Amino acid sequence: MPAASVLIVLVVYACLVVTGVLWPNRLFASGYTVRGVDVSSYQGEIDWRVLASEDLDFAYIKATEGSSYVDSRFEENWAGAAASGLKIGAYHFLSFESAGIDQLKHLVDTVPVDGDLPIAVDLEFYGRFFDEHPTTSAVRAILDPLLTGIKEHYGYDAVIYATPEAYDEYVRGAYDENPIWIRSVIGPANLPDERDWTFWQYSNRDRLRGYRGDEPFVDMNVFAGTAAELSGLTRR
């Protein structure tokens, strides 16, 4: 094939990937039958009846961030997702700039105890911390009391969501009791310490029916187990 033709094919393929039409990870994730989304206010107004019909089993909904921020659509999404029949859970975005005990109080004040899925703590870099990674000891000083408090209040171990970089720095070799939700949108999910993951975020470029917001895409996830095992995560 001439070089110009190869270049055209590569450009077209890249455009299809960027726009979410093609996503290589869908093939790897197709072996898992329990699927779900995670959403925030970026997806705007969600018709949960329509979204739930897109071959979904669960939804994680952004609730809180740090010690004071509440997602503007959390209550609306929580109620709508619950009414749709999906298994629902809330996630908290961890801040490196406020104490874990303060973030715990904020979370507990916001998220009810009647979720179907464990609270998830989102551990990833943001803002200036992409370049200035906090030390492991500093992050664990925030994360540890938060995880302990979640277990005491809600009655189960929180899920830890992490990017590969954050996992390697802060989670690897620790937190054995906490289910892991790993982000790996380029290829199959493999944890560096060979630990098994519980949830895998395999795509950040899916387009589903049922929402209209500033963000045209929605994150897709799979669960490493059956629907019955998913329900058992919060069994006290």
Steps between C-alpha positions, in 0.01 A plus 500: 500500500645842408618717787233763430225237523640369827504853639138557398394173665682594821347847506149360448556238770628765745196718431264208564673427830501864613128534426421172675372318194775241542654404830742204511430425865140407424628172363696423817208603722244297306580191706348661810122497513433742788535854367454847639564871464640768724351847467519851639345837425701506176247261346232760572137396526467121494191304404584200713227281351658541157858473619426187704365333187845519337596154626614632838494339843644768728587868528751685714399860562729782603394632840775699665849638460736606775343640815233730357407441134179312410429407139210718389303205360574241767160491669318503168719224356483292817122497500467452125751217479341321795156524337638357175584169662877530464729409788631834623802626688653839577857611453709757681787682326794507741664837558867520591430836665269419791510256790350156458278543806350818352437328167338210686258731682407669173441166330293358784288816513426469127471133405224281650571150626252330267724465194526161330875530439785598731610861516788551258793733570645649182878525531663681210716800428346838418612857441853573617530150640550357152850643524544512878399159630429498874710256702362158581496581871308824442234330288458206735462740793189630319378174350533272805259679736258550212490127421476408867212741554313376193516143627382604846209710367382298201596154620724387215839570346510781247602442141821678399491643148845583367687583186799271437741774616310569822461129569871439459594785734239476772309168491743236383574249775239646737124517564445129444142516631388769259366404157694667219346695213776558246499740209658355186353649184783410261533125553400215732507567872801350678602615847878533553493279812292233322207564731152431364285799415128516580394777259671607180437833332578400145372800303459873537366543146163325488184667379173369639141616479343676794708803596575847369778702650822683426678164490389293198669184626441274798741269684437127463591233754473128555482294817716189541221271608132418479202720576448306824862563601453870424207511742713325761756779521296686761384194688561576866 
